[in-house]
Tab-separated table of C-alpha atoms and ligand atoms in Angstrom:
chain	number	residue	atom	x	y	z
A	1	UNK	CA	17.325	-26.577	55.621
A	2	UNK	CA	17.654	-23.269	54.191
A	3	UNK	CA	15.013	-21.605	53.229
A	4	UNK	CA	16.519	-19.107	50.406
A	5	UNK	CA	17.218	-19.715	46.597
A	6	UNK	CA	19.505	-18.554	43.665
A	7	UNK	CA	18.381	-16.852	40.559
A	8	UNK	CA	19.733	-15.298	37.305
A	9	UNK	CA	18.213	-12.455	37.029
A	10	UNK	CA	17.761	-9.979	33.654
A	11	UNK	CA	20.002	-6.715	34.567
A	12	UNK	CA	19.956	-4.757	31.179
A	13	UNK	CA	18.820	-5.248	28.030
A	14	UNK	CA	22.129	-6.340	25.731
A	15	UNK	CA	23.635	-3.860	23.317
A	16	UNK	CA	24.320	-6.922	20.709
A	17	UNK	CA	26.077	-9.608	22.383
A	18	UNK	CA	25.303	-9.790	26.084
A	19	UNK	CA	27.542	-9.090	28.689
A	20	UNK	CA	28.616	-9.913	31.919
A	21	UNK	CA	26.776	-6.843	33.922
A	22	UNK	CA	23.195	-7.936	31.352
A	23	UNK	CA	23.267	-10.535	34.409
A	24	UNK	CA	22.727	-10.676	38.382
A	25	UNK	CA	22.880	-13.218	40.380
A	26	UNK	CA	19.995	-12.944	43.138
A	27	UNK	CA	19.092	-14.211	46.141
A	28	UNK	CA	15.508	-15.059	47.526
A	29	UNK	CA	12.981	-16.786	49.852
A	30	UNK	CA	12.530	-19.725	48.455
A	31	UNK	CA	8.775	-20.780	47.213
A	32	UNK	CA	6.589	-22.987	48.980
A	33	UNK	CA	4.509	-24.754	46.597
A	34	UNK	CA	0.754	-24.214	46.439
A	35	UNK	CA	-2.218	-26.744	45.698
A	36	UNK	CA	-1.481	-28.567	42.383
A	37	UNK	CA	2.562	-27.356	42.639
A	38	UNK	CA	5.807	-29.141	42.715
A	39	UNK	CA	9.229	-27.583	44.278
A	40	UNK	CA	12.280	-28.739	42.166
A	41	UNK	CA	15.532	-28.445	43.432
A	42	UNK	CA	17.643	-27.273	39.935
A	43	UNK	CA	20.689	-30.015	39.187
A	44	UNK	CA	21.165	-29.266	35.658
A	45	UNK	CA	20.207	-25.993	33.549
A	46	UNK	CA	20.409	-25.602	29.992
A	47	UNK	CA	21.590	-22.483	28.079
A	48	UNK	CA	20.416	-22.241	24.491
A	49	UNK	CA	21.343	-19.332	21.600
A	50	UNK	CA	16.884	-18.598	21.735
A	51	UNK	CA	17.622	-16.721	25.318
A	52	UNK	CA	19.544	-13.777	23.829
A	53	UNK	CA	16.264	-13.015	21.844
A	54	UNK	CA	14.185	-13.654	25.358
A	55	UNK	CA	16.414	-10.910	26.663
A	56	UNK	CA	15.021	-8.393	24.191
A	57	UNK	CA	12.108	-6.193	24.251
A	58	UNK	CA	10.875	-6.917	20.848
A	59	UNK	CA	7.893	-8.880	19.838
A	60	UNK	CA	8.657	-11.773	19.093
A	61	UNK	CA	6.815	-15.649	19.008
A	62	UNK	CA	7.584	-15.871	23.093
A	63	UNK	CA	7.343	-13.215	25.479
A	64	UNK	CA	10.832	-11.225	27.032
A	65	UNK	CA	12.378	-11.558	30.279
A	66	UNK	CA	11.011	-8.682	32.380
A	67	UNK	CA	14.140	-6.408	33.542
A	68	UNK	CA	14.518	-8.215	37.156
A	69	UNK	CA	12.694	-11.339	35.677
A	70	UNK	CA	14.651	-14.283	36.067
A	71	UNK	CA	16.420	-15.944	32.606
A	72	UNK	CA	13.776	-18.100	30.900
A	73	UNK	CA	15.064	-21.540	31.069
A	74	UNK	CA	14.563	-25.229	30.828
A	75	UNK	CA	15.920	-27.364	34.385
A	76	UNK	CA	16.202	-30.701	35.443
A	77	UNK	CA	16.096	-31.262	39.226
A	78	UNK	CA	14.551	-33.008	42.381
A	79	UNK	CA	11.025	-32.844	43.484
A	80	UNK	CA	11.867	-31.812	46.980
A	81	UNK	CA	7.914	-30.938	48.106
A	82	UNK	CA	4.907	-32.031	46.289
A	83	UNK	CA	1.499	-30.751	46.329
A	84	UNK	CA	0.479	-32.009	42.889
A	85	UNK	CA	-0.875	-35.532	42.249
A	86	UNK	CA	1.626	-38.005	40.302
A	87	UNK	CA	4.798	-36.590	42.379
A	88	UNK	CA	6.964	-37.343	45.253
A	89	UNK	CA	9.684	-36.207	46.790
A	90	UNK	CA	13.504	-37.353	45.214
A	91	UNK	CA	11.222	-37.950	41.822
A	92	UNK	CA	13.726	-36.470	39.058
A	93	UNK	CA	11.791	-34.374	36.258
A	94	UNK	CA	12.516	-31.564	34.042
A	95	UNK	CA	10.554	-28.305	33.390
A	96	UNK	CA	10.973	-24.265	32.396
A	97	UNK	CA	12.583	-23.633	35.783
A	98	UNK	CA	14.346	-20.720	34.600
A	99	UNK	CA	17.892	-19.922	35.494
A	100	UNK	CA	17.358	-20.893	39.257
A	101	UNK	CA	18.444	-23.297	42.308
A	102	UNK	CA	14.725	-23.776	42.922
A	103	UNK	CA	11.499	-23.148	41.295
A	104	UNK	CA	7.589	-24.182	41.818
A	105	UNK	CA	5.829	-25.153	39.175
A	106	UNK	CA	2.591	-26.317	38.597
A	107	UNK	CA	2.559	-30.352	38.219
A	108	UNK	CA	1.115	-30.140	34.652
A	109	UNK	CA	4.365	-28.168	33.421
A	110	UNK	CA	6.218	-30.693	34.988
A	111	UNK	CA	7.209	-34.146	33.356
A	112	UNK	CA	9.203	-37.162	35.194
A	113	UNK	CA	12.514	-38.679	33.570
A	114	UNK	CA	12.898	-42.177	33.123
A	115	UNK	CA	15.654	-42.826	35.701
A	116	UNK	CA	17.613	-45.063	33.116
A	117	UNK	CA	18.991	-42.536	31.126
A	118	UNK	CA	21.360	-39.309	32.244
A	119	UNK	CA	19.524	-36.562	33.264
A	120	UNK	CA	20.908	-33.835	31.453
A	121	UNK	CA	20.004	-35.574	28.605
A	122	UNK	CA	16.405	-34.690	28.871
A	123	UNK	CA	17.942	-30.953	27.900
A	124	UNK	CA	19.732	-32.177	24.915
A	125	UNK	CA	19.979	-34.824	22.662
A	126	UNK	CA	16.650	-36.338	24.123
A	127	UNK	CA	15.261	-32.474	24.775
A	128	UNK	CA	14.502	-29.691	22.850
A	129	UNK	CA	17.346	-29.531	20.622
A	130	UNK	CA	17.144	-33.454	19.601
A	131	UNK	CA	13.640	-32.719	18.766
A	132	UNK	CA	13.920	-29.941	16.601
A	133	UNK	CA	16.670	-32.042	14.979
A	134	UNK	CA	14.621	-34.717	14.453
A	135	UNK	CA	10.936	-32.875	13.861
A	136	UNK	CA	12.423	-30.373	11.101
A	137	UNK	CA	14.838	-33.027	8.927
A	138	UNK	CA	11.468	-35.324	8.124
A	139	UNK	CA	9.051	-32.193	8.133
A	140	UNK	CA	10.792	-29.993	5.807
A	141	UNK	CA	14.277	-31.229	5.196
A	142	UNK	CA	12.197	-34.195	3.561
A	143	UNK	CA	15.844	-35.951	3.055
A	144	UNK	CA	16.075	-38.678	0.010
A	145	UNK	CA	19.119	-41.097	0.326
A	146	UNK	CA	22.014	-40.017	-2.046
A	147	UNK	CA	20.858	-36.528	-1.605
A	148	UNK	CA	23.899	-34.311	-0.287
A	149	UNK	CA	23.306	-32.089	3.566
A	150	UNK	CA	24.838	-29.670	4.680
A	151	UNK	CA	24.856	-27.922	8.562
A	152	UNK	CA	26.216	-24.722	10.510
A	153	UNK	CA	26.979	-25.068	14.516
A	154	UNK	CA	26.991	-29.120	13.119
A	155	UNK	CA	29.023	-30.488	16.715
A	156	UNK	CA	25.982	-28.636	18.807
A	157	UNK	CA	22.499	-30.567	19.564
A	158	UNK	CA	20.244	-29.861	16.890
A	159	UNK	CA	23.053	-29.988	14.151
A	160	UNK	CA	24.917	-33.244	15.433
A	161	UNK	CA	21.273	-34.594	15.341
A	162	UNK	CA	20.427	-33.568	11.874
A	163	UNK	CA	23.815	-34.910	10.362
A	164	UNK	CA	23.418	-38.255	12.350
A	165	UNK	CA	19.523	-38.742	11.172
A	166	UNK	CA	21.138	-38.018	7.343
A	167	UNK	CA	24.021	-40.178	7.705
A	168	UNK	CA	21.681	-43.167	8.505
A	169	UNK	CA	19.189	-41.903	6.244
A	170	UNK	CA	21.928	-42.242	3.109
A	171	UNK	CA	22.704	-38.583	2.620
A	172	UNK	CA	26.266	-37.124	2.191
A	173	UNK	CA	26.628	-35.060	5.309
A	174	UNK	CA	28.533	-31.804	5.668
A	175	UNK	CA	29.495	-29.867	8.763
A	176	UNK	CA	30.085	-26.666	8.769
A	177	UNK	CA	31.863	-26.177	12.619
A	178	UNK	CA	33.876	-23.763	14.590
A	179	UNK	CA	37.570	-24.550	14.504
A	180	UNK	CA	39.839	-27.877	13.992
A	181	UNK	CA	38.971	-29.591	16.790
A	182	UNK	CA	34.939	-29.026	15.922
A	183	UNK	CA	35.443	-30.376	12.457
A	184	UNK	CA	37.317	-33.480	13.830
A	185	UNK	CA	34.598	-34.148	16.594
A	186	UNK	CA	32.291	-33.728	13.283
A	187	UNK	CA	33.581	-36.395	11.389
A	188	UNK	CA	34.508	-39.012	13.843
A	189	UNK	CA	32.302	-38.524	16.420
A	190	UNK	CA	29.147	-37.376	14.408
A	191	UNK	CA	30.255	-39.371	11.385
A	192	UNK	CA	30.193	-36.591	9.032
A	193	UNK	CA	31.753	-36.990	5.151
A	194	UNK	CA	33.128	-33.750	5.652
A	195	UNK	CA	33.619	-30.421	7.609
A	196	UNK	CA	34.321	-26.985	6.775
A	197	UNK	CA	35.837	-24.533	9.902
A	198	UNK	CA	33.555	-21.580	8.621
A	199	UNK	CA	36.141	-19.632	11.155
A	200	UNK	CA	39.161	-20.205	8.410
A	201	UNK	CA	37.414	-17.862	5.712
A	202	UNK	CA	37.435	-14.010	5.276
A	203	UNK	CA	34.800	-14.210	2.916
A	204	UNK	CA	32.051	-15.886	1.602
A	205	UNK	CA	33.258	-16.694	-1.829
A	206	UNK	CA	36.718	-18.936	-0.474
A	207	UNK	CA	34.021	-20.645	1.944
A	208	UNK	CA	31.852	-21.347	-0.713
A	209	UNK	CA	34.454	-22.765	-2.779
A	210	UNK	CA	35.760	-25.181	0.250
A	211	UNK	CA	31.871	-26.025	0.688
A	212	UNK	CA	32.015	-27.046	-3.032
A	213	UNK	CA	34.549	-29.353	-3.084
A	214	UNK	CA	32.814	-31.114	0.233
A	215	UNK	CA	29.501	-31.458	-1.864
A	216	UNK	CA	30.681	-32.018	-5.484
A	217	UNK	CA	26.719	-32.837	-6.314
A	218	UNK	CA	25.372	-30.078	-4.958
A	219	UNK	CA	23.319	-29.174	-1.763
A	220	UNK	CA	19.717	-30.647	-1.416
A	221	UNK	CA	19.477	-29.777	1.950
A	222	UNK	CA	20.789	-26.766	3.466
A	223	UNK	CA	19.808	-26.699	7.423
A	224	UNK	CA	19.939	-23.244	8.527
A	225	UNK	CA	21.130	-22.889	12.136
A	226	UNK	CA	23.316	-20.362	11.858
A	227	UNK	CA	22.659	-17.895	8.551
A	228	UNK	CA	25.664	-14.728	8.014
A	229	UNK	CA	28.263	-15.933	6.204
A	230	UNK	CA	27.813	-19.595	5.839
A	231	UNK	CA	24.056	-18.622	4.023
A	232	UNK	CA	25.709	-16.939	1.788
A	233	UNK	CA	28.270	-19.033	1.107
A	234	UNK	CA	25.858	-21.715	0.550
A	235	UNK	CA	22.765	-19.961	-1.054
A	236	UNK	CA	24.631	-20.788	-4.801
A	237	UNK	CA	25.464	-24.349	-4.426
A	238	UNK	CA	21.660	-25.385	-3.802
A	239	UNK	CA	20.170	-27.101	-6.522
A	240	UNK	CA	16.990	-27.169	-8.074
A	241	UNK	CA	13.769	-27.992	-5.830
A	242	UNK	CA	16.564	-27.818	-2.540
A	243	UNK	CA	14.853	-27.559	0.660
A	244	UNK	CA	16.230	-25.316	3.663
A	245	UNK	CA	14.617	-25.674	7.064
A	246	UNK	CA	15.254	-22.627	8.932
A	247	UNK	CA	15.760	-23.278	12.294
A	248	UNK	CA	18.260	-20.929	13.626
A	249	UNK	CA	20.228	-17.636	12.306
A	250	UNK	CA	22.578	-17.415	15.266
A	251	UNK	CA	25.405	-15.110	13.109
A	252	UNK	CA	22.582	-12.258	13.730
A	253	UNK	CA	21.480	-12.963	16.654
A	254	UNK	CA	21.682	-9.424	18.528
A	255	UNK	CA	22.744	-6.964	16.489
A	256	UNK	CA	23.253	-6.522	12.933
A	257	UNK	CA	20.279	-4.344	11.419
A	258	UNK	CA	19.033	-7.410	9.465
A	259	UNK	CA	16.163	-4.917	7.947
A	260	UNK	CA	19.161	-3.429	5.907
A	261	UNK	CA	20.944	-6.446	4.802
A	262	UNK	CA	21.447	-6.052	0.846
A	263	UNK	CA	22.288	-10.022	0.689
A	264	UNK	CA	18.496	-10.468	0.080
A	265	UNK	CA	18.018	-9.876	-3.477
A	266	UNK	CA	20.552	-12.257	-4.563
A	267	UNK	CA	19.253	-15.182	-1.849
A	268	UNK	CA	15.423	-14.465	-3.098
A	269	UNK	CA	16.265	-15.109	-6.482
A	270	UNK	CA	17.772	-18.179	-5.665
A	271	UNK	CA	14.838	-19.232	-3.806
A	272	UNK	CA	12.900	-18.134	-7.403
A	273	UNK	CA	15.334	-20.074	-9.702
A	274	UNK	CA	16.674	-23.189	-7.752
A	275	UNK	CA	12.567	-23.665	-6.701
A	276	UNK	CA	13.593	-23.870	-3.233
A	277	UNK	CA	11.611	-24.695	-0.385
A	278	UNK	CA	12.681	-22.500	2.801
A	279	UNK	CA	10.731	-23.612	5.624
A	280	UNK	CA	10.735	-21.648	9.031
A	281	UNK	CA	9.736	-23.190	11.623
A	282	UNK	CA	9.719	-23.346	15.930
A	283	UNK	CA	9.649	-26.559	17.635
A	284	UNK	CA	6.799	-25.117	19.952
A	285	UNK	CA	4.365	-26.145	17.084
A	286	UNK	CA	5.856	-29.592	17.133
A	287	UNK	CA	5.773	-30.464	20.522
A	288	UNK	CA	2.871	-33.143	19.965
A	289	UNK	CA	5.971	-35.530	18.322
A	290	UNK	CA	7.848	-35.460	21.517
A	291	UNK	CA	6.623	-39.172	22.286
A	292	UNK	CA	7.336	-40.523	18.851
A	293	UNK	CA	10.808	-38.822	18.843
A	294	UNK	CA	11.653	-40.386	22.811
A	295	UNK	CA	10.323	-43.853	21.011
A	296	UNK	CA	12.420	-43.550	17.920
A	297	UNK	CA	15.584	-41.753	19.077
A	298	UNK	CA	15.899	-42.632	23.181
A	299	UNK	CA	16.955	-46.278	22.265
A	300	UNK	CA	19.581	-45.504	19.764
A	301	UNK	CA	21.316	-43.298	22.257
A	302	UNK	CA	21.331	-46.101	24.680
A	303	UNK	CA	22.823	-48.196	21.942
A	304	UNK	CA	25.171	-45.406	21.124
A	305	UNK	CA	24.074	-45.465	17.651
A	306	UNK	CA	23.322	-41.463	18.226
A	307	UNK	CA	26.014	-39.766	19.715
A	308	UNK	CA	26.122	-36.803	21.780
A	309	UNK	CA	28.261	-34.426	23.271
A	310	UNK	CA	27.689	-32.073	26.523
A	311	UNK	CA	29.863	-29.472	27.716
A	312	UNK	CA	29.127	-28.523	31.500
A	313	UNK	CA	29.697	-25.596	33.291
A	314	UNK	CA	29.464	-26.220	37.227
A	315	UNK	CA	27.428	-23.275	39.447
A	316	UNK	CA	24.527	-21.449	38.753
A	317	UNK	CA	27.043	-18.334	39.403
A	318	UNK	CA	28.784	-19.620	35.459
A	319	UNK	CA	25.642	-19.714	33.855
A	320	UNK	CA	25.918	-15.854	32.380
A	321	UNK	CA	29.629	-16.667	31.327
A	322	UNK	CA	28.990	-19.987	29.555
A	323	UNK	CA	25.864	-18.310	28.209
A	324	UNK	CA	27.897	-15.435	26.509
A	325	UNK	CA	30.622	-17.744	25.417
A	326	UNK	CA	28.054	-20.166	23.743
A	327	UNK	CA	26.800	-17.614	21.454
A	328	UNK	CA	30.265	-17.267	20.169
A	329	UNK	CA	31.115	-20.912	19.321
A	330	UNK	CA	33.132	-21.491	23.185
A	331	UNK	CA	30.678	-24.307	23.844
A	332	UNK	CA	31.623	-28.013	22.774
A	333	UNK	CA	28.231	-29.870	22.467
A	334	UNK	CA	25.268	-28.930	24.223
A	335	UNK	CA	25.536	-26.361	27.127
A	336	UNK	CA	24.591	-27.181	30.217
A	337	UNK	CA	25.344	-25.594	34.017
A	338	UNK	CA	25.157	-28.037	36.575
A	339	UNK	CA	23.916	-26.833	39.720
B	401	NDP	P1	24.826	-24.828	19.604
B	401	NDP	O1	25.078	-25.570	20.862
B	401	NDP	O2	25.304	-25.434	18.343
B	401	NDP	O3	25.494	-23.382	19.846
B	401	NDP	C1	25.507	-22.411	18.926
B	401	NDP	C2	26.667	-22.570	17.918
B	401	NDP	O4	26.468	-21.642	16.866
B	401	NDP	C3	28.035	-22.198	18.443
B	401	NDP	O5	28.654	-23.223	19.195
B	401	NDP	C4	28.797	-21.931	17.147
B	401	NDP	O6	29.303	-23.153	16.644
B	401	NDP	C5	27.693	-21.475	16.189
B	401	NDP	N1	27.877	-20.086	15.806
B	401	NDP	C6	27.883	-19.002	16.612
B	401	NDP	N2	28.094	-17.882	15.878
B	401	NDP	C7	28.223	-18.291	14.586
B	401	NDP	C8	28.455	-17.604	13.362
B	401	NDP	N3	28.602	-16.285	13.317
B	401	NDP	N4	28.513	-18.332	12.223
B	401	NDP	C9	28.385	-19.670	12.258
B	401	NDP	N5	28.156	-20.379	13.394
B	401	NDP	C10	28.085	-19.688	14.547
B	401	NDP	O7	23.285	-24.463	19.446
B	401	NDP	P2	21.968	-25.373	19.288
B	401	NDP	O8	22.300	-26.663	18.635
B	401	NDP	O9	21.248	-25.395	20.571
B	401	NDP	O10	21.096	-24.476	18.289
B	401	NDP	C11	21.470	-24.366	16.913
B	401	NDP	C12	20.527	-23.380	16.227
B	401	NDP	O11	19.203	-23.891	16.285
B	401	NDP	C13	20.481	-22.001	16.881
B	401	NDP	O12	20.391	-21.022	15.867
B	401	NDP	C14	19.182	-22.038	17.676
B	401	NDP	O13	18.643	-20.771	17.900
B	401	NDP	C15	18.331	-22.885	16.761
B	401	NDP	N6	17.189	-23.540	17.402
B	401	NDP	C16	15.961	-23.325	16.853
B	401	NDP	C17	14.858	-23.953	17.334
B	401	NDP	C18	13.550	-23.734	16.666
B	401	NDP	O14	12.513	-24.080	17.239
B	401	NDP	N7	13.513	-23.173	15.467
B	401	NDP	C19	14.943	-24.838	18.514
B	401	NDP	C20	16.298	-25.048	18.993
B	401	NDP	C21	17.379	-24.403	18.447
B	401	NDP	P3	30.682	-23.219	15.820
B	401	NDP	O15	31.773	-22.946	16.828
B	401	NDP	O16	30.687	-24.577	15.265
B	401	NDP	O17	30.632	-22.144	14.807
């Protein structure tokens, strides 16, 4: 067996959106696990948009990838060596692997899948993302049936959760997606009343007006995945005592000088008139509902009453590619490399 490993490693700190030479792939010796350890042999990775702020050296509410560090990263793989209690070898499990072939991690950062449902979905719809989803609509989206929703990046995990939750809760759902074939997954796959491409507007005004039309009553809830343009296209429509969970701002991710961004007069004022609740929020503080969400959520994706969508690149070698074309809307569903 050979004894070396793969690794993603952190070349250079991005210049706004990464790039290919940000990224090396690295070879190693692989790890032997200590006392209290597991090995994992990586089968699926996941790539989220919260990396490209891991890969900066600003403070933030998680620490940066060292320069030479491997990416930060959540796996799902085989125990191939054990040397904590509770695992054996060919036990599946998922933990923050990084981007890797292999990694040893202590057993109590380490939790076992239930072999009757997909693996990758641990990093998805059942993960992270489905959490947040499912955490931040009842925390602060606080939906009400007949209320009106509306969602950026709406076909990826968190938003094709939140507009699936609504649906069923009795909201009328609106995606805002990436192209046609986004907005048609939206609807019939994700059983959205409508979708917007935010890609077909120059401006914020004709976006706002499609948005409108889509949510004749208004917007109670505006989820906030993605911020730029669709916020302000949005920030108008909300009505009085709205509530807008901020979970992502993707559109700025990297780049744009946020600190000089004269759009925030006009959107506090809103928050002043309308009464609007904007809650921010990171699913590391919420990570004590993962049971209740797994209890709630796991057997409606068995049933197929929530659906979900992956899009899988294969070799650890793709993950900086994918990666780079995620941030730009190139993914379809959750991103995963499988190893
Ligand atoms: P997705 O898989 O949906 O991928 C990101 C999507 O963002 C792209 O596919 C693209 O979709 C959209 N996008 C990219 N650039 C823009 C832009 N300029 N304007 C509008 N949309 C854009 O991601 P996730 O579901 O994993 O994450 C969604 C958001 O949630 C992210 O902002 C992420 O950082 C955040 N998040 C926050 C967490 C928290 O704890 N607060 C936890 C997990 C995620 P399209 O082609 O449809 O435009």
């Amino acid at each position: 067996m050979s004894n070396t490993m793969s690794r993603i490693a952190l070349a250079r700190r991005p210049q706004g959106a990464p790039l290919p030479e940000d990224f090396k792939l690295v070879t190693d010796v692989r790890a032997t696990p200590q006392d209290g350890e597991v090995l994992i042999e990586v089968t699926h990775l996941s790539l989220d948009p919260y990396m490209r702020g891991r890969m900066d050296d600003v403070k933030s509410y998680a620490p940066s990838v060292d320069l030479g560090g491997t990416m930060t990263g959540q796996g799902v793989g085989r125990v191939l060596d054990s040397k904590a209690g509770g695992f054996v070898p060919g036990d599946i499990v998922t933990g923050m692997t990084g981007w890797a072939s292999h990694a040893c991690l202590p057993g109590a950062e380490v939790r076992k899948l239930d072999p009757a449902l997909p693996p990758s979905t641990a990093l998805g719809v059942l993960g992270m993302p489905g959490l947040t989803g499912w955490v931040g609509l009842h925390t602060y989206g606080k939906p009400k049936a007949g209320e009106t929703l509306v969602v950026g990046a709406a076909t990826g995990p968190v938003g094709s959760m939140v507009g699936q939750l609504a649906k069923q809760l009795g909201l009328r759902t609106v995606a805002i997606a990436g192209g046609a074939e986004k907005c048609r997954l939206a609807t019939e796959t994700f059983g959205f009343d409508a979708a917007i491409d935010h890609r077909a507007y120059d401006d914020a005004a004709s976006l706002r007006a499609a948005i409108a039309e889509a949510a004749p009553n208004g917007i109670d809830i505006y989820w906030e995945n993605v911020a730029g343009q669709v916020l302000e296209a949005v920030m108008p429509l909300m009505n009085v005592h709205g509530r807008i969970p901020v979970c992502g701002m993707i559109a700025w991710y990297g780049g744009a000088n946020i600190a000089d961004n004269n759009q925030l007069p006009g959107i506090w004022r809103s928050i002043l008139v309308k009464r609007l609740q904007v809650s921010g929020f990171i699913i590391f503080d919420h990570w004590d509902q993962y049971p209740a969400f797994l209890k709630d959520v796991a057997p409606k994706v068995a049933a197929g009453e929530i659906a979900y969508l992956e899009d899988v690149a294969a070799g650890l070698d793709t993950a900086p590619e994918a990666f780079i074309a995620m941030l730009k809307g190139g993914n379809t569903g959750k991103q995963i490399v499988k190893l």
